[in-house]
């Protein structure tokens, strides 16, 4: 991939989210149109593993942010809510609806207009996509939900391609840059 890639481990999540929140504020204050700024993609595999990204309720009894630094969960929710308009995009996987609710407030969840849903209970499905259809999915099926266009599409997910395929794509990308 002809872009810089930064892999972040658990202990580096808070500083990285803080850097992205700072970048978001800078882009918001800039007069340069968002489409001219380089796109930033944040991929989070297994959001439930990153406890620092949890959204705390406004009425929580945790220490104030002035004592412990910026609230990483609040910054993360701000990135979700405001980031895409400024070229900062988030793609994430989450294991359960309970984890979704722990890590995102309702406004942040509504920002994920495109969702892939695997088999789950009818209640969880209705909460995520306003339809119980995910409860009827088989083992090797998923639903693609596009909130803005209002449609559901059943599909069969594919396995991850082999490393050779990724290597070929990288070589093609490198040759196109020359």
Coordinates of N, CA and C in Angstrom, one line a residue:
X1 N 0.9 -1.2 0.0 CA 0.0 0.0 0.0 C 0.9 1.2 0.0
X2 N 0.7 2.1 -0.9 CA 1.6 3.3 -1.1 C 1.3 4.4 -0.1
X3 N 1.0 4.1 1.1 CA 0.7 5.0 2.2 C 1.4 4.6 3.4
X4 N 1.6 5.5 4.3 CA 2.2 5.2 5.6 C 1.2 4.4 6.5
X5 N 1.7 3.3 7.1 CA 0.8 2.5 7.9 C 1.5 2.5 9.3
X6 N 0.7 2.8 10.3 CA 1.1 2.8 11.7 C 0.3 1.7 12.4
X7 N 1.0 0.7 13.0 CA 0.3 -0.3 13.8 C 0.5 0.1 15.3
X8 N -0.7 0.2 16.0 CA -0.7 0.7 17.3 C -1.1 -0.5 18.3
X9 N -0.4 -0.6 19.3 CA -0.6 -1.6 20.3 C -1.5 -1.0 21.4
X10 N -1.9 -1.9 22.3 CA -2.9 -1.4 23.4 C -2.4 -0.2 24.2
X11 N -1.1 -0.2 24.6 CA -0.7 0.9 25.5 C -0.5 2.2 24.7
X12 N -0.5 2.1 23.4 CA -0.3 3.4 22.6 C -1.7 3.9 22.1
X13 N -2.8 3.3 22.5 CA -4.1 3.7 21.9 C -4.4 5.2 22.3
X14 N -4.3 5.5 23.6 CA -4.6 6.8 24.1 C -3.8 7.9 23.4
X15 N -2.5 7.8 23.3 CA -1.8 8.9 22.6 C -2.1 9.0 21.1
X16 N -2.4 7.8 20.5 CA -2.8 7.8 19.1 C -4.1 8.5 18.9
X17 N -5.1 8.2 19.7 CA -6.4 8.8 19.6 C -6.3 10.3 19.9
X18 N -5.5 10.7 20.8 CA -5.2 12.1 21.1 C -4.7 12.8 19.9
X19 N -3.7 12.2 19.2 CA -3.1 12.7 18.0 C -4.2 12.9 16.9
X20 N -5.0 11.9 16.8 CA -6.1 12.0 15.7 C -7.1 13.1 16.1
X21 N -7.4 13.2 17.4 CA -8.3 14.3 17.8 C -7.7 15.6 17.6
X22 N -6.4 15.8 17.8 CA -5.7 17.0 17.5 C -5.8 17.3 16.0
X23 N -5.5 16.3 15.2 CA -5.6 16.5 13.7 C -7.0 16.9 13.3
X24 N -8.0 16.3 13.9 CA -9.4 16.6 13.6 C -9.7 18.1 13.9
X25 N -9.2 18.6 15.1 CA -9.4 20.0 15.4 C -8.7 20.9 14.5
X26 N -7.4 20.5 14.1 CA -6.7 21.3 13.1 C -7.4 21.4 11.7
X27 N -7.9 20.2 11.3 CA -8.7 20.2 10.0 C -9.9 21.0 10.1
X28 N -10.6 21.0 11.3 CA -11.8 21.8 11.5 C -11.5 23.3 11.5
X29 N -10.4 23.7 12.0 CA -10.0 25.1 12.0 C -9.4 25.6 10.7
X30 N -9.0 24.7 9.9 CA -8.3 25.0 8.6 C -9.3 25.5 7.6
X31 N -8.9 26.4 6.7 CA -9.8 26.9 5.7 C -9.6 26.0 4.4
X32 N -8.7 25.0 4.5 CA -8.5 24.1 3.4 C -9.7 23.1 3.3
X33 N -10.3 22.9 2.2 CA -11.4 21.9 2.1 C -11.0 20.5 2.5
X34 N -11.9 19.8 3.2 CA -11.6 18.5 3.7 C -11.1 17.5 2.6
X35 N -11.7 17.7 1.4 CA -11.4 16.8 0.3 C -9.9 16.9 -0.2
X36 N -9.3 18.0 0.1 CA -7.9 18.2 -0.2 C -6.9 17.7 0.8
X37 N -7.4 17.5 2.0 CA -6.5 16.9 3.0 C -6.4 15.4 2.8
X38 N -5.2 14.8 3.1 CA -5.0 13.4 2.9 C -5.9 12.6 3.8
X39 N -6.6 11.6 3.2 CA -7.5 10.8 4.0 C -6.7 9.9 5.1
X40 N -7.3 9.8 6.2 CA -6.7 9.0 7.3 C -7.8 7.9 7.6
X41 N -7.3 6.6 7.6 CA -8.2 5.5 7.9 C -7.7 4.8 9.1
X42 N -8.6 4.7 10.1 CA -8.3 4.0 11.3 C -9.1 2.7 11.3
X43 N -8.3 1.6 11.4 CA -8.9 0.3 11.4 C -8.7 -0.3 12.8
X44 N -9.8 -0.7 13.4 CA -9.8 -1.3 14.7 C -10.4 -2.7 14.6
X45 N -9.6 -3.7 14.9 CA -10.0 -5.1 14.9 C -10.3 -5.5 16.3
X46 N -11.6 -5.7 16.6 CA -11.9 -6.1 18.0 C -11.9 -4.9 18.9
X47 N -12.8 -4.0 18.7 CA -13.0 -2.8 19.5 C -13.1 -3.1 21.0
X48 N -13.8 -4.2 21.3 CA -14.0 -4.6 22.7 C -12.7 -4.8 23.4
X49 N -11.6 -5.0 22.8 CA -10.3 -5.3 23.4 C -9.6 -4.0 23.9
X50 N -10.1 -2.8 23.5 CA -9.4 -1.6 23.8 C -10.3 -0.8 24.8
X51 N -10.1 -1.1 26.0 CA -10.9 -0.5 27.1 C -10.8 1.0 27.2
X52 N -9.7 1.5 26.8 CA -9.5 3.0 26.9 C -10.4 3.7 25.9
X53 N -11.0 3.0 24.9 CA -11.9 3.7 24.0 C -13.3 3.7 24.4
X54 N -13.6 3.1 25.6 CA -15.0 3.1 26.1 C -15.5 4.5 26.3
X55 N -16.7 4.7 25.9 CA -17.4 5.9 26.1 C -18.0 6.0 27.5
X56 N -17.6 7.0 28.3 CA -18.2 7.1 29.7 C -19.4 8.0 29.6
X57 N -20.4 7.7 30.4 CA -21.6 8.5 30.4 C -21.2 9.9 31.0
X58 N -22.1 10.8 30.6 CA -21.9 12.2 31.1 C -22.0 12.3 32.6
X59 N -22.7 11.4 33.2 CA -22.9 11.4 34.6 C -22.1 10.4 35.4
X60 N -21.0 10.0 34.8 CA -20.2 8.9 35.5 C -19.4 9.5 36.6
X61 N -18.9 8.7 37.5 CA -18.2 9.1 38.7 C -16.7 8.9 38.6
X62 N -16.2 8.8 37.4 CA -14.8 8.7 37.2 C -14.1 10.0 37.4
X63 N -12.7 10.0 37.6 CA -12.0 11.2 37.8 C -12.2 12.2 36.7
X64 N -12.1 13.4 37.0 CA -12.3 14.5 35.9 C -11.1 14.4 34.9
X65 N -11.4 14.8 33.7 CA -10.4 14.8 32.7 C -9.2 15.7 33.0
X66 N -9.4 16.7 33.8 CA -8.2 17.6 34.1 C -7.2 16.9 34.9
X67 N -7.6 15.9 35.7 CA -6.7 15.2 36.5 C -5.9 14.1 35.8
X68 N -6.6 13.4 34.9 CA -6.0 12.2 34.2 C -5.8 12.5 32.7
X69 N -5.8 13.7 32.2 CA -5.6 13.9 30.8 C -6.9 13.9 30.0
X70 N -6.8 14.0 28.7 CA -8.0 14.0 27.9 C -8.7 12.6 28.0
X71 N -10.0 12.7 27.9 CA -10.9 11.5 27.9 C -10.8 10.8 26.6
X72 N -10.1 9.7 26.5 CA -9.9 9.0 25.3 C -11.2 8.5 24.7
X73 N -12.1 8.0 25.5 CA -13.4 7.5 25.0 C -14.2 8.7 24.3
X74 N -14.2 9.8 25.0 CA -14.9 11.0 24.4 C -14.2 11.4 23.1
X75 N -12.9 11.4 23.1 CA -12.2 11.8 21.8 C -12.5 10.8 20.7
X76 N -12.6 9.5 21.0 CA -12.9 8.5 20.1 C -14.3 8.7 19.5
X77 N -15.3 9.0 20.4 CA -16.6 9.3 19.9 C -16.7 10.5 19.1
X78 N -15.9 11.5 19.4 CA -15.8 12.7 18.6 C -15.3 12.4 17.2
X79 N -14.2 11.5 17.1 CA -13.7 11.1 15.8 C -14.7 10.4 15.0
X80 N -15.5 9.6 15.7 CA -16.6 8.9 14.9 C -17.6 9.9 14.4
X81 N -18.0 10.8 15.2 CA -19.1 11.7 14.9 C -18.7 12.8 13.9
X82 N -17.5 13.3 14.0 CA -17.0 14.4 13.2 C -15.9 14.1 12.2
X83 N -15.3 13.0 12.3 CA -14.1 12.7 11.5 C -14.3 12.5 10.0
X84 N -15.4 11.8 9.7 CA -15.6 11.5 8.2 C -15.7 12.8 7.4
X85 N -16.3 13.8 8.0 CA -16.5 15.1 7.3 C -15.1 15.8 7.1
X86 N -14.1 15.4 7.8 CA -12.8 16.0 7.7 C -11.7 15.0 7.1
X87 N -12.2 13.9 6.6 CA -11.3 12.9 6.0 C -10.7 11.9 6.9
X88 N -11.2 11.7 8.1 CA -10.8 10.7 9.0 C -11.9 9.7 9.1
X89 N -11.6 8.5 8.6 CA -12.6 7.4 8.5 C -12.2 6.3 9.4
X90 N -13.3 5.7 10.0 CA -13.1 4.6 11.0 C -13.8 3.3 10.5
X91 N -13.1 2.2 10.5 CA -13.6 0.9 10.2 C -13.3 0.0 11.4
X92 N -14.3 -0.6 11.9 CA -14.1 -1.4 13.1 C -14.9 -2.7 13.1
X93 N -14.4 -3.6 13.9 CA -15.2 -4.8 14.2 C -15.5 -4.9 15.7
X94 N -16.6 -5.4 16.0 CA -17.1 -5.4 17.4 C -17.8 -6.8 17.6
X95 N -17.6 -7.4 18.7 CA -18.1 -8.8 18.9 C -19.6 -8.9 19.2
X96 N -20.1 -8.0 20.0 CA -21.5 -8.1 20.4 C -22.2 -6.7 20.5
X97 N -23.5 -6.7 20.5 CA -24.2 -5.5 20.7 C -23.9 -4.8 22.0
X98 N -23.7 -5.6 23.1 CA -23.3 -5.0 24.4 C -22.0 -4.2 24.3
X99 N -21.1 -4.8 23.5 CA -19.8 -4.0 23.4 C -20.0 -2.8 22.6
X100 N -20.8 -2.8 21.6 CA -21.2 -1.6 20.8 C -21.7 -0.5 21.7
X101 N -22.6 -0.9 22.6 CA -23.3 0.0 23.5 C -22.3 0.5 24.5
X102 N -21.3 -0.3 24.9 CA -20.3 0.2 25.9 C -19.4 1.2 25.3
X103 N -19.0 1.0 24.1 CA -18.0 1.9 23.4 C -18.5 3.1 22.7
X104 N -19.8 3.1 22.3 CA -20.3 4.2 21.5 C -21.6 4.7 22.1
X105 N -21.8 6.0 22.0 CA -23.1 6.5 22.3 C -24.0 6.4 21.1
X106 N -25.3 6.7 21.2 CA -26.2 6.5 20.1 C -25.9 7.3 18.9
X107 N -25.4 8.5 19.1 CA -25.1 9.4 18.0 C -23.9 8.8 17.3
X108 N -22.9 8.3 18.0 CA -21.7 7.7 17.3 C -22.1 6.5 16.5
X109 N -23.0 5.7 17.1 CA -23.4 4.5 16.4 C -24.1 4.8 15.1
X110 N -24.9 5.9 15.1 CA -25.7 6.3 13.9 C -24.7 6.8 12.8
X111 N -23.5 7.1 13.1 CA -22.5 7.6 12.1 C -22.0 6.4 11.3
X112 N -22.1 5.2 11.8 CA -21.7 4.0 11.0 C -22.9 3.6 10.1
X113 N -23.0 4.3 9.0 CA -24.1 4.1 8.1 C -24.1 2.8 7.4
X114 N -22.9 2.2 7.2 CA -22.7 0.9 6.5 C -22.3 -0.1 7.5
X115 N -23.0 -1.2 7.7 CA -22.7 -2.2 8.7 C -22.8 -3.6 8.1
X116 N -21.9 -4.4 8.5 CA -22.0 -5.9 8.2 C -22.4 -6.6 9.4
X117 N -23.4 -7.4 9.3 CA -24.0 -8.1 10.5 C -24.0 -9.6 10.2
X118 N -23.5 -10.3 11.2 CA -23.6 -11.8 11.1 C -24.7 -12.2 12.0
X119 N -24.9 -13.5 12.1 CA -26.1 -14.1 12.8 C -26.0 -13.6 14.3
X120 N -27.2 -13.2 14.7 CA -27.4 -12.7 16.1 C -28.9 -12.8 16.5
X121 N -29.2 -12.5 17.7 CA -30.6 -12.6 18.2 C -31.4 -11.6 17.4
X122 N -32.7 -11.9 17.4 CA -33.6 -10.9 16.7 C -33.6 -9.6 17.4
X123 N -33.5 -9.5 18.7 CA -33.5 -8.2 19.4 C -32.3 -7.4 19.1
X124 N -31.1 -8.1 19.1 CA -29.9 -7.4 18.8 C -29.9 -6.9 17.3
X125 N -30.4 -7.8 16.4 CA -30.5 -7.4 15.0 C -31.4 -6.2 14.9
X126 N -32.5 -6.2 15.5 CA -33.4 -5.0 15.4 C -32.8 -3.8 16.0
X127 N -32.0 -3.9 17.0 CA -31.3 -2.7 17.6 C -30.3 -2.1 16.6
X128 N -29.6 -3.0 15.9 CA -28.5 -2.5 15.0 C -29.0 -2.1 13.6
X129 N -30.0 -2.8 13.1 CA -30.4 -2.6 11.7 C -31.9 -2.4 11.5
X130 N -32.6 -2.2 12.6 CA -34.0 -2.0 12.6 C -34.8 -3.2 11.9
X131 N -34.2 -4.3 11.9 CA -34.8 -5.5 11.3 C -34.3 -6.8 12.1
X132 N -35.2 -7.8 12.3 CA -34.7 -9.0 12.9 C -34.1 -10.0 12.0
X133 N -33.8 -9.6 10.7 CA -33.4 -10.5 9.7 C -32.1 -11.2 10.0
X134 N -31.2 -10.6 10.8 CA -29.9 -11.3 11.1 C -30.1 -12.5 12.0
X135 N -31.3 -12.7 12.6 CA -31.5 -13.9 13.4 C -31.8 -15.1 12.5
X136 N -32.1 -14.9 11.2 CA -32.4 -16.0 10.3 C -31.2 -16.4 9.4
X137 N -30.0 -15.7 9.7 CA -28.9 -16.0 8.8 C -28.3 -17.4 9.2
X138 N -27.7 -18.0 8.2 CA -27.1 -19.3 8.4 C -25.6 -19.0 8.8
X139 N -24.9 -20.1 8.9 CA -23.5 -20.0 9.4 C -22.6 -19.2 8.5
X140 N -22.7 -19.4 7.2 CA -21.8 -18.7 6.2 C -22.6 -17.6 5.5
X141 N -23.3 -16.8 6.2 CA -24.0 -15.7 5.5 C -23.9 -14.5 6.4
X142 N -24.0 -13.3 5.8 CA -24.0 -12.0 6.5 C -25.0 -11.1 5.8
X143 N -25.3 -10.0 6.5 CA -26.1 -8.9 5.9 C -25.3 -7.6 5.8
X144 N -25.4 -7.0 4.7 CA -24.8 -5.7 4.5 C -26.0 -4.7 4.6
X145 N -25.9 -3.8 5.6 CA -26.9 -2.8 5.8 C -26.4 -1.4 5.5
X146 N -27.1 -0.7 4.6 CA -26.7 0.7 4.3 C -27.8 1.6 4.8
X147 N -27.6 2.3 5.9 CA -28.6 3.1 6.5 C -29.2 4.2 5.6
X148 N -28.3 4.9 5.0 CA -28.7 6.1 4.2 C -29.5 5.7 3.0
X149 N -29.2 4.6 2.4 CA -30.0 4.1 1.2 C -31.1 3.2 1.6
X150 N -31.1 2.7 2.9 CA -32.2 2.0 3.4 C -32.3 0.6 2.8
X151 N -31.2 -0.1 2.6 CA -31.4 -1.5 2.1 C -30.5 -2.5 2.8
X152 N -31.0 -3.7 2.8 CA -30.2 -4.9 3.3 C -29.9 -5.8 2.2
X153 N -28.7 -6.4 2.2 CA -28.3 -7.3 1.2 C -27.6 -8.5 1.9
X154 N -28.1 -9.7 1.6 CA -27.5 -10.9 2.2 C -26.3 -11.3 1.3
X155 N -25.2 -11.7 1.8 CA -24.1 -12.1 1.0 C -23.3 -13.2 1.8
X156 N -22.4 -13.8 1.1 CA -21.6 -14.8 1.6 C -20.1 -14.3 1.8
X157 N -19.7 -14.1 3.0 CA -18.3 -13.6 3.2 C -17.2 -14.5 2.7
X158 N -16.2 -14.0 2.2 CA -15.1 -14.8 1.7 C -13.9 -14.9 2.7
X159 N -13.1 -15.9 2.5 CA -11.9 -16.0 3.3 C -10.9 -15.0 3.0
X160 N -10.0 -14.7 3.9 CA -8.9 -13.8 3.6 C -8.0 -14.3 2.5
X161 N -7.6 -13.5 1.6 CA -6.8 -14.0 0.5 C -5.4 -14.4 1.1
X162 N -4.7 -15.2 0.3 CA -3.3 -15.6 0.7 C -2.4 -14.5 0.6
X163 N -1.2 -14.6 1.3 CA -0.2 -13.6 1.3 C 0.4 -13.3 0.0
X164 N 0.4 -14.3 -0.9 CA 0.9 -14.1 -2.3 C 0.0 -13.1 -3.0
X165 N -1.3 -13.1 -2.8 CA -2.2 -12.2 -3.5 C -1.9 -10.8 -3.0
X166 N -1.7 -10.6 -1.7 CA -1.4 -9.3 -1.2 C 0.0 -8.8 -1.8
X167 N 0.9 -9.7 -1.9 CA 2.2 -9.3 -2.4 C 2.1 -8.8 -3.9
X168 N 1.3 -9.6 -4.7 CA 1.1 -9.2 -6.1 C 0.4 -7.8 -6.2
X169 N -0.6 -7.5 -5.3 CA -1.2 -6.2 -5.3 C -0.2 -5.1 -5.0
X170 N 0.6 -5.4 -4.0 CA 1.6 -4.4 -3.6 C 2.6 -4.1 -4.7
X171 N 3.0 -5.1 -5.4 CA 3.9 -4.9 -6.6 C 3.2 -4.1 -7.7
X172 N 2.0 -4.4 -7.9 CA 1.2 -3.6 -8.9 C 1.1 -2.2 -8.5
X173 N 0.8 -1.9 -7.2 CA 0.7 -0.6 -6.7 C 2.0 0.2 -6.9
X174 N 3.1 -0.5 -6.5 CA 4.5 0.1 -6.6 C 4.8 0.4 -8.0
X175 N 4.5 -0.5 -9.0 CA 4.8 -0.2 -10.4 C 4.0 1.0 -11.0
X176 N 2.8 1.1 -10.5 CA 1.9 2.2 -11.0 C 2.4 3.6 -10.4
X177 N 3.1 3.6 -9.3 CA 3.6 4.9 -8.7 C 4.8 5.4 -9.5
X178 N 5.5 4.5 -10.2 CA 6.7 5.0 -11.0 C 6.4 5.7 -12.2

